[in-house]
PDB file of N, CA and C in Angstrom:
ATOM      1  N   MET A   1       2.870  -1.057  17.409  1.00 49.00           N
ATOM      2  CA  MET A   1       1.627  -0.374  17.679  1.00 49.00           C
ATOM      3  C   MET A   1       1.397   0.679  16.606  1.00 49.00           C
ATOM      4  N   CYS A   2       0.184   0.818  16.149  1.00 59.00           N
ATOM      5  CA  CYS A   2      -0.169   1.788  15.117  1.00 59.00           C
ATOM      6  C   CYS A   2      -0.527   3.126  15.749  1.00 59.00           C
ATOM      7  N   ALA A   3      -0.272   4.184  15.014  1.00 64.00           N
ATOM      8  CA  ALA A   3      -0.693   5.509  15.455  1.00 64.00           C
ATOM      9  C   ALA A   3      -2.202   5.629  15.304  1.00 64.00           C
ATOM     10  N   ALA A   4      -2.802   6.518  16.059  1.00 69.00           N
ATOM     11  CA  ALA A   4      -4.252   6.719  15.982  1.00 69.00           C
ATOM     12  C   ALA A   4      -4.575   7.610  14.784  1.00 69.00           C
ATOM     13  N   PHE A   5      -5.484   7.167  13.950  1.00 69.00           N
ATOM     14  CA  PHE A   5      -5.944   7.928  12.793  1.00 69.00           C
ATOM     15  C   PHE A   5      -7.459   7.959  12.795  1.00 69.00           C
ATOM     16  N   ASN A   6      -8.019   8.955  12.128  1.00 72.00           N
ATOM     17  CA  ASN A   6      -9.463   8.958  11.926  1.00 72.00           C
ATOM     18  C   ASN A   6      -9.743   8.751  10.442  1.00 72.00           C
ATOM     19  N   ASP A   7     -11.018   8.670  10.070  1.00 70.00           N
ATOM     20  CA  ASP A   7     -11.398   8.356   8.691  1.00 70.00           C
ATOM     21  C   ASP A   7     -11.002   9.434   7.688  1.00 70.00           C
ATOM     22  N   ASN A   8     -10.646  10.616   8.160  1.00 74.00           N
ATOM     23  CA  ASN A   8     -10.326  11.715   7.258  1.00 74.00           C
ATOM     24  C   ASN A   8      -8.827  11.940   7.095  1.00 74.00           C
ATOM     25  N   GLN A   9      -8.014  11.044   7.602  1.00 75.00           N
ATOM     26  CA  GLN A   9      -6.569  11.191   7.505  1.00 75.00           C
ATOM     27  C   GLN A   9      -5.986  10.180   6.528  1.00 75.00           C
ATOM     28  N   ASN A  10      -4.944  10.594   5.853  1.00 75.00           N
ATOM     29  CA  ASN A  10      -4.189   9.706   4.968  1.00 75.00           C
ATOM     30  C   ASN A  10      -2.796   9.535   5.548  1.00 75.00           C
ATOM     31  N   PRO A  11      -2.524   8.419   6.179  1.00 76.00           N
ATOM     32  CA  PRO A  11      -1.190   8.231   6.747  1.00 76.00           C
ATOM     33  C   PRO A  11      -0.138   8.124   5.648  1.00 76.00           C
ATOM     34  N   ILE A  12       1.037   8.607   5.927  1.00 79.00           N
ATOM     35  CA  ILE A  12       2.160   8.499   4.998  1.00 79.00           C
ATOM     36  C   ILE A  12       2.981   7.288   5.414  1.00 79.00           C
ATOM     37  N   TRP A  13       3.289   6.431   4.462  1.00 81.00           N
ATOM     38  CA  TRP A  13       4.060   5.231   4.761  1.00 81.00           C
ATOM     39  C   TRP A  13       5.035   4.977   3.629  1.00 81.00           C
ATOM     40  N   THR A  14       6.037   4.186   3.898  1.00 86.00           N
ATOM     41  CA  THR A  14       7.011   3.806   2.881  1.00 86.00           C
ATOM     42  C   THR A  14       7.156   2.294   2.874  1.00 86.00           C
ATOM     43  N   PHE A  15       7.641   1.789   1.766  1.00 84.00           N
ATOM     44  CA  PHE A  15       7.813   0.353   1.612  1.00 84.00           C
ATOM     45  C   PHE A  15       9.034   0.127   0.740  1.00 84.00           C
ATOM     46  N   GLY A  16      10.020  -0.562   1.256  1.00 89.00           N
ATOM     47  CA  GLY A  16      11.214  -0.867   0.479  1.00 89.00           C
ATOM     48  C   GLY A  16      11.035  -2.168  -0.288  1.00 89.00           C
ATOM     49  N   TYR A  17      11.326  -2.143  -1.582  1.00 86.00           N
ATOM     50  CA  TYR A  17      11.178  -3.348  -2.406  1.00 86.00           C
ATOM     51  C   TYR A  17      12.150  -3.269  -3.566  1.00 86.00           C
ATOM     52  N   THR A  18      12.866  -4.341  -3.811  1.00 88.00           N
ATOM     53  CA  THR A  18      13.747  -4.441  -4.967  1.00 88.00           C
ATOM     54  C   THR A  18      13.287  -5.629  -5.795  1.00 88.00           C
ATOM     55  N   PRO A  19      12.715  -5.374  -6.984  1.00 90.00           N
ATOM     56  CA  PRO A  19      12.240  -6.487  -7.807  1.00 90.00           C
ATOM     57  C   PRO A  19      13.390  -7.352  -8.305  1.00 90.00           C
ATOM     58  N   ALA A  20      13.103  -8.618  -8.533  1.00 91.00           N
ATOM     59  CA  ALA A  20      14.119  -9.573  -8.990  1.00 91.00           C
ATOM     60  C   ALA A  20      14.583  -9.293 -10.415  1.00 91.00           C
ATOM     61  N   LYS A  21      13.710  -8.695 -11.218  1.00 96.00           N
ATOM     62  CA  LYS A  21      14.071  -8.413 -12.610  1.00 96.00           C
ATOM     63  C   LYS A  21      13.247  -7.248 -13.133  1.00 96.00           C
ATOM     64  N   ALA A  22      13.649  -6.717 -14.285  1.00 97.00           N
ATOM     65  CA  ALA A  22      12.920  -5.626 -14.923  1.00 97.00           C
ATOM     66  C   ALA A  22      11.545  -6.121 -15.348  1.00 97.00           C
ATOM     67  N   GLY A  23      10.590  -5.201 -15.398  1.00 97.00           N
ATOM     68  CA  GLY A  23       9.249  -5.567 -15.838  1.00 97.00           C
ATOM     69  C   GLY A  23       8.202  -4.626 -15.286  1.00 97.00           C
ATOM     70  N   PHE A  24       6.951  -5.003 -15.456  1.00 97.00           N
ATOM     71  CA  PHE A  24       5.808  -4.212 -15.006  1.00 97.00           C
ATOM     72  C   PHE A  24       5.262  -4.842 -13.735  1.00 97.00           C
ATOM     73  N   TYR A  25       5.082  -4.024 -12.708  1.00 95.00           N
ATOM     74  CA  TYR A  25       4.588  -4.506 -11.423  1.00 95.00           C
ATOM     75  C   TYR A  25       3.410  -3.658 -10.971  1.00 95.00           C
ATOM     76  N   VAL A  26       2.523  -4.254 -10.199  1.00 95.00           N
ATOM     77  CA  VAL A  26       1.409  -3.530  -9.593  1.00 95.00           C
ATOM     78  C   VAL A  26       1.476  -3.756  -8.088  1.00 95.00           C
ATOM     79  N   LEU A  27       1.604  -2.669  -7.338  1.00 91.00           N
ATOM     80  CA  LEU A  27       1.586  -2.721  -5.884  1.00 91.00           C
ATOM     81  C   LEU A  27       0.168  -2.417  -5.438  1.00 91.00           C
ATOM     82  N   ARG A  28      -0.447  -3.339  -4.727  1.00 92.00           N
ATOM     83  CA  ARG A  28      -1.811  -3.146  -4.230  1.00 92.00           C
ATOM     84  C   ARG A  28      -1.786  -3.105  -2.713  1.00 92.00           C
ATOM     85  N   VAL A  29      -2.557  -2.173  -2.146  1.00 89.00           N
ATOM     86  CA  VAL A  29      -2.643  -2.045  -0.687  1.00 89.00           C
ATOM     87  C   VAL A  29      -4.097  -1.893  -0.261  1.00 89.00           C
ATOM     88  N   ARG A  30      -4.388  -2.395   0.933  1.00 89.00           N
ATOM     89  CA  ARG A  30      -5.712  -2.225   1.531  1.00 89.00           C
ATOM     90  C   ARG A  30      -5.525  -1.812   2.977  1.00 89.00           C
ATOM     91  N   SER A  31      -6.428  -1.000   3.450  1.00 84.00           N
ATOM     92  CA  SER A  31      -6.358  -0.578   4.846  1.00 84.00           C
ATOM     93  C   SER A  31      -7.137  -1.545   5.729  1.00 84.00           C
ATOM     94  N   VAL A  32      -6.792  -1.536   7.004  1.00 84.00           N
ATOM     95  CA  VAL A  32      -7.494  -2.332   8.013  1.00 84.00           C
ATOM     96  C   VAL A  32      -7.777  -1.406   9.185  1.00 84.00           C
ATOM     97  N   ASN A  33      -9.040  -1.357   9.625  1.00 80.00           N
ATOM     98  CA  ASN A  33      -9.369  -0.477  10.746  1.00 80.00           C
ATOM     99  C   ASN A  33      -9.150  -1.180  12.083  1.00 80.00           C
ATOM    100  N   ASP A  34      -9.427  -0.478  13.166  1.00 80.00           N
ATOM    101  CA  ASP A  34      -9.206  -1.027  14.507  1.00 80.00           C
ATOM    102  C   ASP A  34     -10.052  -2.257  14.790  1.00 80.00           C
ATOM    103  N   ALA A  35     -11.170  -2.411  14.077  1.00 88.00           N
ATOM    104  CA  ALA A  35     -12.047  -3.575  14.259  1.00 88.00           C
ATOM    105  C   ALA A  35     -11.596  -4.755  13.403  1.00 88.00           C
ATOM    106  N   GLY A  36     -10.516  -4.573  12.631  1.00 89.00           N
ATOM    107  CA  GLY A  36     -10.016  -5.647  11.784  1.00 89.00           C
ATOM    108  C   GLY A  36     -10.712  -5.747  10.441  1.00 89.00           C
ATOM    109  N   GLU A  37     -11.528  -4.749  10.099  1.00 92.00           N
ATOM    110  CA  GLU A  37     -12.251  -4.754   8.823  1.00 92.00           C
ATOM    111  C   GLU A  37     -11.363  -4.165   7.729  1.00 92.00           C
ATOM    112  N   HIS A  38     -11.317  -4.855   6.582  1.00 91.00           N
ATOM    113  CA  HIS A  38     -10.513  -4.397   5.444  1.00 91.00           C
ATOM    114  C   HIS A  38     -11.300  -3.408   4.597  1.00 91.00           C
ATOM    115  N   SER A  39     -10.600  -2.511   3.933  1.00 89.00           N
ATOM    116  CA  SER A  39     -11.247  -1.598   2.996  1.00 89.00           C
ATOM    117  C   SER A  39     -11.852  -2.419   1.861  1.00 89.00           C
ATOM    118  N   PRO A  40     -12.967  -1.958   1.290  1.00 92.00           N
ATOM    119  CA  PRO A  40     -13.645  -2.756   0.260  1.00 92.00           C
ATOM    120  C   PRO A  40     -12.843  -2.922  -1.028  1.00 92.00           C
ATOM    121  N   GLU A  41     -12.012  -1.955  -1.363  1.00 92.00           N
ATOM    122  CA  GLU A  41     -11.208  -2.039  -2.585  1.00 92.00           C
ATOM    123  C   GLU A  41      -9.760  -1.698  -2.261  1.00 92.00           C
ATOM    124  N   SER A  42      -8.862  -2.250  -3.046  1.00 92.00           N
ATOM    125  CA  SER A  42      -7.452  -1.927  -2.842  1.00 92.00           C
ATOM    126  C   SER A  42      -7.076  -0.704  -3.670  1.00 92.00           C
ATOM    127  N   ALA A  43      -6.126   0.051  -3.154  1.00 90.00           N
ATOM    128  CA  ALA A  43      -5.500   1.117  -3.927  1.00 90.00           C
ATOM    129  C   ALA A  43      -4.299   0.482  -4.611  1.00 90.00           C
ATOM    130  N   PHE A  44      -3.843   1.070  -5.709  1.00 92.00           N
ATOM    131  CA  PHE A  44      -2.712   0.459  -6.395  1.00 92.00           C
ATOM    132  C   PHE A  44      -1.814   1.502  -7.033  1.00 92.00           C
ATOM    133  N   ALA A  45      -0.577   1.092  -7.252  1.00 91.00           N
ATOM    134  CA  ALA A  45       0.401   1.899  -7.982  1.00 91.00           C
ATOM    135  C   ALA A  45       1.035   0.994  -9.023  1.00 91.00           C
ATOM    136  N   GLU A  46       1.122   1.472 -10.258  1.00 95.00           N
ATOM    137  CA  GLU A  46       1.756   0.710 -11.336  1.00 95.00           C
ATOM    138  C   GLU A  46       3.211   1.145 -11.446  1.00 95.00           C
ATOM    139  N   LEU A  47       4.102   0.172 -11.517  1.00 92.00           N
ATOM    140  CA  LEU A  47       5.535   0.449 -11.553  1.00 92.00           C
ATOM    141  C   LEU A  47       6.172  -0.206 -12.767  1.00 92.00           C
ATOM    142  N   GLN A  48       6.922   0.571 -13.536  1.00 95.00           N
ATOM    143  CA  GLN A  48       7.698   0.035 -14.647  1.00 95.00           C
ATOM    144  C   GLN A  48       9.154   0.049 -14.228  1.00 95.00           C
ATOM    145  N   VAL A  49       9.768  -1.120 -14.138  1.00 93.00           N
ATOM    146  CA  VAL A  49      11.156  -1.244 -13.696  1.00 93.00           C
ATOM    147  C   VAL A  49      12.021  -1.561 -14.913  1.00 93.00           C
ATOM    148  N   ASP A  50      12.992  -0.688 -15.175  1.00 94.00           N
ATOM    149  CA  ASP A  50      13.907  -0.881 -16.301  1.00 94.00           C
ATOM    150  C   ASP A  50      15.234  -1.433 -15.804  1.00 94.00           C
ATOM    151  N   ASP A  51      15.981  -2.036 -16.718  1.00 88.00           N
ATOM    152  CA  ASP A  51      17.325  -2.543 -16.370  1.00 88.00           C
ATOM    153  C   ASP A  51      18.244  -1.416 -15.995  1.00 88.00           C
TER     154      ASP A  51
END
């Protein structure tokens, strides 16, 4: 079950991921509201993974 949020809140979340090899990765996320509607654009974080 998800916590209740309003449109003015930014929930804090974590995501564990170990890439298979070194390289450049882009993590993209989109929100989904209670009505099941997705955000129009994804947010992203660029990750450079070194050996």
